[in-house]
Amino acid sequence: MANGYAGKILKVDLSTKSIEEIPTEKYESWGGGHGMGSAIFWDLCKDKTVKGDDPGNVITLMTSPLSGTPAPSVAGRTEVQAIGLQGYPVGWYTRSNFGGRFSSHLKYAGWDGVVVLGKADKPVWINVVNDKVTIEDATGLWGLDTRETQEEIWATVNDTAEVGDWRGLGTSRDAGRSTQRPAVVTIGPNAEKYMPMASLVHDAGNGAGQGGMGGVFASKNLKAISVLGTGGVSIADPNALLAAREWAYQFAYPGHADEPMSAIGMFPFSANPNSAVGNYAAGVSSRPQGCVGCIRTCRGRTSTGQGNESNCLDFIWYDVHDKAVHGGKITSATAQAADSLQRYGINSFAMEAVMLWFAALRKQGLIGPGREIDSSLPFEAWGTAQFAEALCNSVATQTDVGADLALGVAQCAKKWGRLEKDLKSGILPLQEWGYAHHYDARTEVEWGYGSIMGERDINEHDFNWVVYWTPTICGLYGVEPIVSAERLSQIIAKKGAPYNDPMMADYSDEGIYSEGMAKTVAYHRHYTRFWKESTLYCDWAWADFVNPYGPDYEGITGEGEPKFFNAVTGKNLTYEEGIEIGRKIWNLDRAVWILQGRHRDMEVFADYNYEVGAVPGTTTYEAPYTVPVYEKGVWSYKSVAGRKLDRQKVEDWKTKFYALEGWDTSSGWPTRATLEELGLGNVADALEQAGKLGAA
Amino acid sequence: MMSTTALTPEEAARFNRTMDPTEELIGGALNPMAGTVPVSLISVADVEAFLVPQDGAALVEYGVHATVNHVEPRSLARWVRDIVGDTALADELDAIVADEEPYGKQVPRLKLALADRLAEYKAVLDPEGTGED
C-alpha cells in the first residue's frame, strides 16, 4: 500500500536474541515517531517504574511516514524514547531526537522503526541490511569512540567499497545497491560508566543527547545499530507532494532570491554564503551539510575537518570560554571541543551547565588543586582545546571530577552537597528536572511551563523565535519588527488550535499566570507531540508562524504540515486532528510519568526561578528579554528581563492548566473521562489499578 | 578622545589591569539556539573585544546565524567608574549612554571610546612602542 509507511517495525529482544516484526498498521493511528513510540512502549514495557538502566526498559527509535521523502525539513529525523537516566529526581520516560541519514535508511530498508528490549549477555550491535537483521558481537567495539565505532562497522558492512562507489549487497541482481555507507547510531567508549551523560551519535555530529539515551543503549550492552537500505518510500500521491513543495517554495527564501533574505520562515542556513553555521575560527571555510531532504542545511563540513557536522550546543557549550581567553575571538578550540563531545558521546547541554557551574565555583575558589572540590584538571588551560578534552575525558574515564559528573550533573551536585544551595543561588543552571537552563522560565514562560509539565527541557523553538528572539533583536538594534505585537497575537491565535485565543501571546506579568498562557502551553504540548515529534517536522524549520513572504506575514503552519502528510499518506488529516492526536500522545506520556511517581507537588522549577531574576551575577543572566505583552488594553513589545516567578501564582496557573487538560487539579493526574474521551480507557484502567487515576 | 596628560603610568597600569574574577563585569552572548550564555569580562580590553558592532537589519534578516554580545551600557559605565577606577572613561561612557539610543547604535561608540582609552593606556605604558609594558 502506498502510504509512506514501510509496513513493519523491527523488534529486537537482546535477552532472548529474538528478532520479530510488528505490523505498523497496529500503531498507524498514532501517526509515526513519538506517538508510535509511546504506544509501543506502553504495550511492551511491562513495569514502567523500572530505572532507565533496567533490562525491562524499552527503547524505541522511530521514523515517520515522511522520513526518506522529499517533504522539506522532516525526512531526516529519528525520534528516540525510553525511560531516561538524566532526569532528577526521577529519570522520567523521555524523548530525544537526532537528524542525519538514519531514519531514511530505516525506511529504505523497509522498517518504520526499531524497538529494543532486554539486555544482551555480552556487547552487541544490530546490523540491518534491508530485510536481513543480525545481532553482531561488539566486544571489540565497546571501548572505541563513536567515530572509530562507525568506521569499524562501515568496514564490516561494506568491506571493499570506496566512498561514493556503488556497493552490491548480495550476489543476486535484485539484492540492492547503494552508494551509501550504512547509517550507524552509536555510543561512546564504555558508556555504561557515564550513562546519564551519554548521548547517541550518528555520523560526525548528529546526536540525541538529552535523557541519557546513550546510557540506555549501554545498559543493554548495545553498542550501535547500523542500517543500510536500498529500497524507497511509497508515496500515496506523488503529484500532490511535488505540488506541495512548489507551494512551499513561495514561502522559502530560495523562492525570493532577488529579495532581501530573512531568517524568519523557511530560510536555508546555507543561503548566506561564507557565513558558516558552525562556530569556526576565522579563516575556516565550510560547505553546507544537512539531514536527508532538508532545505535548511544547518551544519557544515569544514576545511580543517574540525567541528564537522556539529551545530548549536555542540559549539556553544565552549565557545564563550574559548573567546574569553582568546581576546574575544573564536579559535579552533571551539570546534575541537565539539569533536571531543562527539567522539566521547557526551551530552552537550549537560556540559554547558558544567562549564558555567565550574566557572562560578572557580570564581569562589572552590574548585581546583587542593580546593574544596579537589581537581587536577588543567584549569590554567580553561578555554583551550586541552581543557575541553581533559574535561570530556574525565567523564568518559570517570577520573578526577569526572568520576562524579559521570553520575549526572544534578546527581554530582548532590554528592558534593551543593545541589540545594547552588540551585537557590542560580550558579548551578539546571532549570527543571536536572536539565540545563536553556530558555528562561521566568521570562519566556511557555518554555519553562512546558518543561515542568513535561519531563525535560522542551527544546522547541516554535514560539521562542517569534515571541523572544526577533522582537528582542529588533529592540536592541532599533529595527521595526516584521509584525507588531498585536498582529503576532492574531497569528498565534489563528494557529493555536483549538483554543484560538489572542491572549495566548500575552507574556506580561499578569499574562504569564493566565488562562491564555495555559492554552498556549497546552496547544504547544499537543502540537509538538504530533506534528513535530511524531511526523518529525524539524524544530529548525517548523512551526512557521511568521513568514516574510506569507499573506500579511503569516507563515504556513496549519496549512503546510497536513499538506505534506496527506500527500505522502493519502490520508485527509486536518491540522486540528493532528493536534488532537498530539493531545492523546501527551496524555499517554503523562500516564507513564504518573506511574513513575509524578504528582503536581513535584512540578516546580529550581529555586532560583523564584528567588532571583536573570541578572548579572547569576549563571542565567539574560539581556533585555523583549516579548509581546497586553497591558492596559494595548499590545506592545516589552522587556521583562529580571522577572522572578511568584510561587503561589505558578501554583494557581498549574491549577488552570490541569483543569484545561481535564486532569485532577489536586494531583495533576488525568481523569477517566479525559482518558476515555481520547480512546485511552486501557490507560485509565492501569492508572486506577495503581491507585493513580485522577478524581473526576 | 581623552587627553593622556592626566594619565600617570601608575594610573594607566591600574586601569589596564586584569582584575580579580570577583570584580568582573558580566555580559551575555545571545544566540537563538542556546539562549543567553553569561560571559565574564575582567579587563577594559576584554570589554572592548567583546563588543561587536553589527548591522541591526542584517541581524534580523540573518538571525539564525547571529550571536549578539551584550553588556548593559549603564552597568558598563558604572563598572568602569567603581571597579576599574577610570573616571574619565566612565564620564565618556555615561555621555554615550545618556543619548538613549538603541543598544546596537551605542555599541560602535562604546567600543571606540574603549579602544581610544586603551590606546592611551598603551601610549603611557609603552611610549616607545616596543610592545613591552
CSV table of C-alpha atoms in Angstrom, one decimal, chain A residues 281-570:
chain,number,residue,atom,x,y,z
A,281,ALA,CA,37.8,30.1,13.8
A,282,ALA,CA,38.4,33.0,11.4
A,283,GLY,CA,39.7,31.6,8.0
A,284,VAL,CA,38.0,28.3,8.3
A,285,SER,CA,35.6,27.8,5.4
A,286,SER,CA,32.7,25.3,5.3
A,287,ARG,CA,30.2,23.9,2.9
A,288,PRO,CA,26.6,23.3,4.0
A,289,GLN,CA,25.5,19.9,5.3
A,290,GLY,CA,22.1,18.8,6.3
A,291,CYS,CA,19.8,15.9,7.0
A,292,VAL,CA,18.2,14.0,4.2
A,293,GLY,CA,15.6,16.1,2.5
A,294,CYS,CA,16.3,19.3,4.5
A,295,ILE,CA,16.2,22.7,2.9
A,296,ARG,CA,17.9,24.4,5.8
A,297,THR,CA,21.3,22.6,5.8
A,298,CYS,CA,22.1,23.8,9.3
A,299,ARG,CA,25.5,22.2,9.7
A,300,GLY,CA,28.8,22.4,7.9
A,301,ARG,CA,31.8,20.4,6.7
A,302,THR,CA,34.9,22.4,7.3
A,303,SER,CA,38.2,22.9,5.5
A,304,THR,CA,40.0,21.8,8.6
A,305,GLY,CA,37.8,18.8,9.3
A,306,GLN,CA,37.3,20.1,12.8
A,307,GLY,CA,33.7,20.5,14.0
A,308,ASN,CA,32.3,18.6,11.1
A,309,GLU,CA,28.5,18.4,11.2
A,310,SER,CA,28.3,19.8,14.7
A,311,ASN,CA,26.0,22.6,15.5
A,312,CYS,CA,24.3,24.6,18.2
A,313,LEU,CA,25.3,23.5,21.8
A,314,ASP,CA,28.0,21.3,20.4
A,315,PHE,CA,29.9,24.5,19.9
A,316,ILE,CA,28.1,26.8,22.3
A,317,TRP,CA,29.0,24.8,25.4
A,318,TYR,CA,32.5,26.0,24.9
A,319,ASP,CA,32.7,29.0,22.6
A,320,VAL,CA,32.2,31.7,25.2
A,321,HIS,CA,35.1,30.2,27.2
A,322,ASP,CA,37.3,30.0,24.1
A,323,LYS,CA,36.6,33.6,23.3
A,324,ALA,CA,37.1,34.7,26.9
A,325,VAL,CA,40.7,33.6,26.9
A,326,HIS,CA,41.5,34.5,23.3
A,327,GLY,CA,40.7,38.2,23.1
A,328,GLY,CA,37.1,37.7,22.1
A,329,LYS,CA,38.0,35.6,19.1
A,330,ILE,CA,36.8,32.0,18.4
A,331,THR,CA,39.8,29.7,17.9
A,332,SER,CA,40.0,26.1,16.8
A,333,ALA,CA,39.4,25.2,20.4
A,334,THR,CA,35.6,25.5,20.0
A,335,ALA,CA,35.5,23.1,17.0
A,336,GLN,CA,37.9,20.7,18.8
A,337,ALA,CA,35.7,20.9,21.9
A,338,ALA,CA,32.7,19.9,19.7
A,339,ASP,CA,34.7,17.0,18.4
A,340,SER,CA,35.7,15.8,21.9
A,341,LEU,CA,32.0,15.7,22.8
A,342,GLN,CA,31.0,13.9,19.7
A,343,ARG,CA,33.8,11.3,20.0
A,344,TYR,CA,33.0,10.5,23.6
A,345,GLY,CA,29.3,10.7,23.0
A,346,ILE,CA,28.6,13.2,25.8
A,347,ASN,CA,25.5,15.4,26.2
A,348,SER,CA,26.4,19.0,25.2
A,349,PHE,CA,23.7,20.6,27.2
A,350,ALA,CA,24.8,18.9,30.3
A,351,MET,CA,28.4,20.0,29.7
A,352,GLU,CA,27.3,23.6,29.1
A,353,ALA,CA,25.8,23.6,32.6
A,354,VAL,CA,29.0,22.1,33.9
A,355,MET,CA,31.2,24.8,32.4
A,356,LEU,CA,29.0,27.6,33.8
A,357,TRP,CA,28.8,26.0,37.2
A,358,PHE,CA,32.6,25.3,37.3
A,359,ALA,CA,33.3,28.9,36.2
A,360,ALA,CA,31.2,30.1,39.2
A,361,LEU,CA,32.9,27.7,41.5
A,362,ARG,CA,36.4,28.8,40.3
A,363,LYS,CA,35.5,32.4,41.0
A,364,GLN,CA,34.7,31.4,44.5
A,365,GLY,CA,37.9,29.5,44.8
A,366,LEU,CA,36.0,26.2,45.4
A,367,ILE,CA,37.4,24.0,42.7
A,368,GLY,CA,41.0,23.3,41.7
A,369,PRO,CA,44.0,21.6,43.1
A,370,GLY,CA,43.7,21.3,46.9
A,371,ARG,CA,40.4,23.2,47.0
A,372,GLU,CA,37.1,22.1,48.5
A,373,ILE,CA,36.4,20.3,45.2
A,374,ASP,CA,39.8,18.9,44.6
A,375,SER,CA,40.6,18.7,40.9
A,376,SER,CA,43.7,18.3,38.9
A,377,LEU,CA,42.0,19.3,35.7
A,378,PRO,CA,44.2,21.9,33.8
A,379,PHE,CA,42.2,24.9,34.8
A,380,GLU,CA,45.0,27.1,33.7
A,381,ALA,CA,44.1,25.9,30.2
A,382,TRP,CA,40.5,26.9,30.6
A,383,GLY,CA,39.0,27.9,27.2
A,384,THR,CA,41.6,25.8,25.2
A,385,ALA,CA,41.1,22.6,23.4
A,386,GLN,CA,43.2,20.9,26.0
A,387,PHE,CA,40.8,21.7,28.8
A,388,ALA,CA,37.8,20.7,26.8
A,389,GLU,CA,39.4,17.3,26.0
A,390,ALA,CA,40.5,16.9,29.6
A,391,LEU,CA,37.0,17.5,31.0
A,392,CYS,CA,35.3,15.2,28.5
A,393,ASN,CA,37.9,12.6,29.1
A,394,SER,CA,37.5,12.8,32.8
A,395,VAL,CA,33.8,12.0,32.4
A,396,ALA,CA,34.4,9.2,29.9
A,397,THR,CA,37.1,7.7,32.1
A,398,GLN,CA,35.5,8.6,35.5
A,399,THR,CA,38.7,10.2,36.7
A,400,ASP,CA,39.1,13.4,38.7
A,401,VAL,CA,35.8,15.3,38.9
A,402,GLY,CA,34.5,13.2,36.0
A,403,ALA,CA,34.1,10.3,38.4
A,404,ASP,CA,31.2,12.2,40.0
A,405,LEU,CA,30.0,14.1,36.8
A,406,ALA,CA,29.5,10.6,35.3
A,407,LEU,CA,26.6,10.2,37.7
A,408,GLY,CA,24.8,13.2,36.0
A,409,VAL,CA,25.2,16.9,36.8
A,410,ALA,CA,22.4,17.2,39.4
A,411,GLN,CA,23.5,13.9,40.9
A,412,CYS,CA,27.1,15.1,41.1
A,413,ALA,CA,26.0,18.4,42.8
A,414,LYS,CA,24.0,16.3,45.3
A,415,LYS,CA,27.0,14.2,46.1
A,416,TRP,CA,29.1,17.3,46.6
A,417,GLY,CA,26.5,18.7,49.0
A,418,ARG,CA,25.9,21.7,46.7
A,419,LEU,CA,22.7,20.9,44.9
A,420,GLU,CA,20.2,22.9,47.0
A,421,LYS,CA,22.3,25.9,47.6
A,422,ASP,CA,23.6,26.2,44.1
A,423,LEU,CA,20.1,25.8,42.6
A,424,LYS,CA,18.9,28.5,45.0
A,425,SER,CA,21.7,31.0,44.2
A,426,GLY,CA,21.4,30.1,40.5
A,427,ILE,CA,25.1,29.3,39.9
A,428,LEU,CA,24.1,25.7,39.0
A,429,PRO,CA,21.9,26.4,36.0
A,430,LEU,CA,19.5,23.4,36.0
A,431,GLN,CA,16.1,24.9,35.4
A,432,GLU,CA,13.9,21.8,35.9
A,433,TRP,CA,14.3,18.0,36.2
A,434,GLY,CA,18.1,18.3,36.4
A,435,TYR,CA,18.2,19.6,32.8
A,436,ALA,CA,20.3,22.6,31.8
A,437,HIS,CA,18.8,26.1,31.7
A,438,HIS,CA,18.2,26.8,28.1
A,439,TYR,CA,15.5,29.4,27.7
A,440,ASP,CA,14.3,31.3,30.7
A,441,ALA,CA,11.2,30.1,32.6
A,442,ARG,CA,10.8,33.5,34.3
A,443,THR,CA,10.6,35.4,31.1
A,444,GLU,CA,9.6,33.0,28.3
A,445,VAL,CA,7.2,31.0,30.4
A,446,GLU,CA,5.8,28.8,27.7
A,447,TRP,CA,9.2,27.2,27.5
A,448,GLY,CA,9.5,26.7,31.3
A,449,TYR,CA,5.9,25.6,31.9
A,450,GLY,CA,6.1,23.2,29.0
A,451,SER,CA,9.3,21.7,30.5
A,452,ILE,CA,7.9,21.2,34.1
A,453,MET,CA,4.6,19.9,32.8
A,454,GLY,CA,6.7,17.5,30.7
A,455,GLU,CA,9.9,15.7,31.6
A,456,ARG,CA,12.8,17.6,30.1
A,457,ASP,CA,13.9,21.0,28.6
A,458,ILE,CA,11.4,21.1,25.7
A,459,ASN,CA,14.0,22.5,23.2
A,460,GLU,CA,11.1,23.6,20.9
A,461,HIS,CA,11.7,27.0,19.3
A,462,ASP,CA,8.2,27.4,17.8
A,463,PHE,CA,7.2,30.4,20.0
A,464,ASN,CA,10.8,31.3,21.0
A,465,TRP,CA,11.7,32.6,17.6
A,466,VAL,CA,8.7,35.0,17.3
A,467,VAL,CA,8.0,36.0,20.8
A,468,TYR,CA,11.5,36.4,22.0
A,469,TRP,CA,14.4,36.4,19.6
A,470,THR,CA,13.1,38.6,16.8
A,471,PRO,CA,11.5,41.3,19.0
A,472,THR,CA,14.5,41.3,21.3
A,473,ILE,CA,17.0,41.8,18.5
A,474,CYS,CA,14.7,44.4,16.9
A,475,GLY,CA,14.5,46.3,20.2
A,476,LEU,CA,18.3,46.2,20.7
A,477,TYR,CA,19.0,47.5,17.3
A,478,GLY,CA,16.2,49.9,16.7
A,479,VAL,CA,14.7,47.9,13.9
A,480,GLU,CA,10.9,47.7,13.3
A,481,PRO,CA,9.7,44.1,13.9
A,482,ILE,CA,8.2,42.4,10.9
A,483,VAL,CA,4.9,42.1,12.7
A,484,SER,CA,3.5,44.2,15.5
A,485,ALA,CA,2.7,42.6,18.9
A,486,GLU,CA,-0.9,42.8,18.0
A,487,ARG,CA,-0.5,41.1,14.6
A,488,LEU,CA,1.6,38.4,16.3
A,489,SER,CA,-1.2,37.8,18.8
A,490,GLN,CA,-3.6,37.3,15.9
A,491,ILE,CA,-1.3,34.9,14.1
A,492,ILE,CA,-0.7,32.9,17.2
A,493,ALA,CA,-4.5,32.8,17.9
A,494,LYS,CA,-5.1,31.5,14.3
A,495,LYS,CA,-2.5,28.8,14.6
A,496,GLY,CA,-3.2,27.9,18.3
A,497,ALA,CA,-6.0,25.4,17.7
A,498,PRO,CA,-8.3,24.5,19.2
A,499,TYR,CA,-8.2,27.5,21.6
A,500,ASN,CA,-7.6,30.2,19.0
A,501,ASP,CA,-7.3,32.9,21.7
A,502,PRO,CA,-5.2,36.1,21.0
A,503,MET,CA,-4.4,36.2,24.8
A,504,MET,CA,-2.2,33.2,24.2
A,505,ALA,CA,0.5,35.7,23.2
A,506,ASP,CA,0.4,37.8,26.4
A,507,TYR,CA,3.7,37.4,28.2
A,508,SER,CA,3.0,40.3,30.6
A,509,ASP,CA,3.4,40.0,34.4
A,510,GLU,CA,-0.3,39.0,34.6
A,511,GLY,CA,-0.5,37.2,31.3
A,512,ILE,CA,2.1,34.6,32.3
A,513,TYR,CA,-0.3,33.3,35.0
A,514,SER,CA,-3.4,33.5,32.9
A,515,GLU,CA,-5.8,31.1,31.3
A,516,GLY,CA,-4.4,32.3,28.0
A,517,MET,CA,-0.9,31.1,28.9
A,518,ALA,CA,-2.5,27.7,29.9
A,519,LYS,CA,-3.9,27.5,26.4
A,520,THR,CA,-0.5,28.4,24.9
A,521,VAL,CA,1.2,25.6,26.8
A,522,ALA,CA,-1.5,23.1,26.1
A,523,TYR,CA,-1.5,23.9,22.4
A,524,HIS,CA,2.3,23.8,22.3
A,525,ARG,CA,2.4,20.4,24.0
A,526,HIS,CA,-0.2,18.9,21.7
A,527,TYR,CA,1.1,20.5,18.5
A,528,THR,CA,4.6,19.3,19.1
A,529,ARG,CA,3.7,15.9,20.3
A,530,PHE,CA,2.2,15.1,16.9
A,531,TRP,CA,3.4,17.5,14.2
A,532,LYS,CA,7.0,17.9,15.5
A,533,GLU,CA,7.8,14.6,17.3
A,534,SER,CA,5.5,12.1,15.5
A,535,THR,CA,5.5,13.3,11.9
A,536,LEU,CA,9.0,14.7,12.7
A,537,TYR,CA,9.0,18.1,11.2
A,538,CYS,CA,12.3,19.6,12.3
A,539,ASP,CA,12.4,22.2,15.0
A,540,TRP,CA,14.7,24.4,12.9
A,541,ALA,CA,12.1,24.8,10.1
A,542,TRP,CA,8.8,24.4,11.8
A,543,ALA,CA,6.5,25.8,13.2
A,544,ASP,CA,6.3,28.6,10.7
A,545,PHE,CA,4.2,31.2,12.5
A,546,VAL,CA,5.6,34.4,10.9
A,547,ASN,CA,6.9,34.4,7.4
A,548,PRO,CA,8.1,37.5,5.4
A,549,TYR,CA,6.6,36.0,2.2
A,550,GLY,CA,3.2,35.0,3.6
A,551,PRO,CA,0.0,37.0,3.4
A,552,ASP,CA,0.3,39.8,6.0
A,553,TYR,CA,3.4,37.9,7.2
A,554,GLU,CA,1.5,34.8,8.2
A,555,GLY,CA,3.6,31.6,7.9
A,556,ILE,CA,2.5,28.2,6.6
A,557,THR,CA,1.9,26.4,9.9
A,558,GLY,CA,-1.6,25.0,9.9
A,559,GLU,CA,-1.6,24.5,6.2
A,560,GLY,CA,1.8,23.2,5.5
A,561,GLU,CA,2.1,20.3,8.0
A,562,PRO,CA,-1.0,18.4,6.8
A,563,LYS,CA,-0.4,19.2,3.2
A,564,PHE,CA,2.8,17.1,3.1
A,565,PHE,CA,1.5,14.5,5.5
A,566,ASN,CA,-1.6,13.9,3.4
A,567,ALA,CA,0.3,13.8,0.1
A,568,VAL,CA,2.5,11.1,1.4
A,569,THR,CA,0.0,9.0,3.4
A,570,GLY,CA,-3.1,9.5,1.2
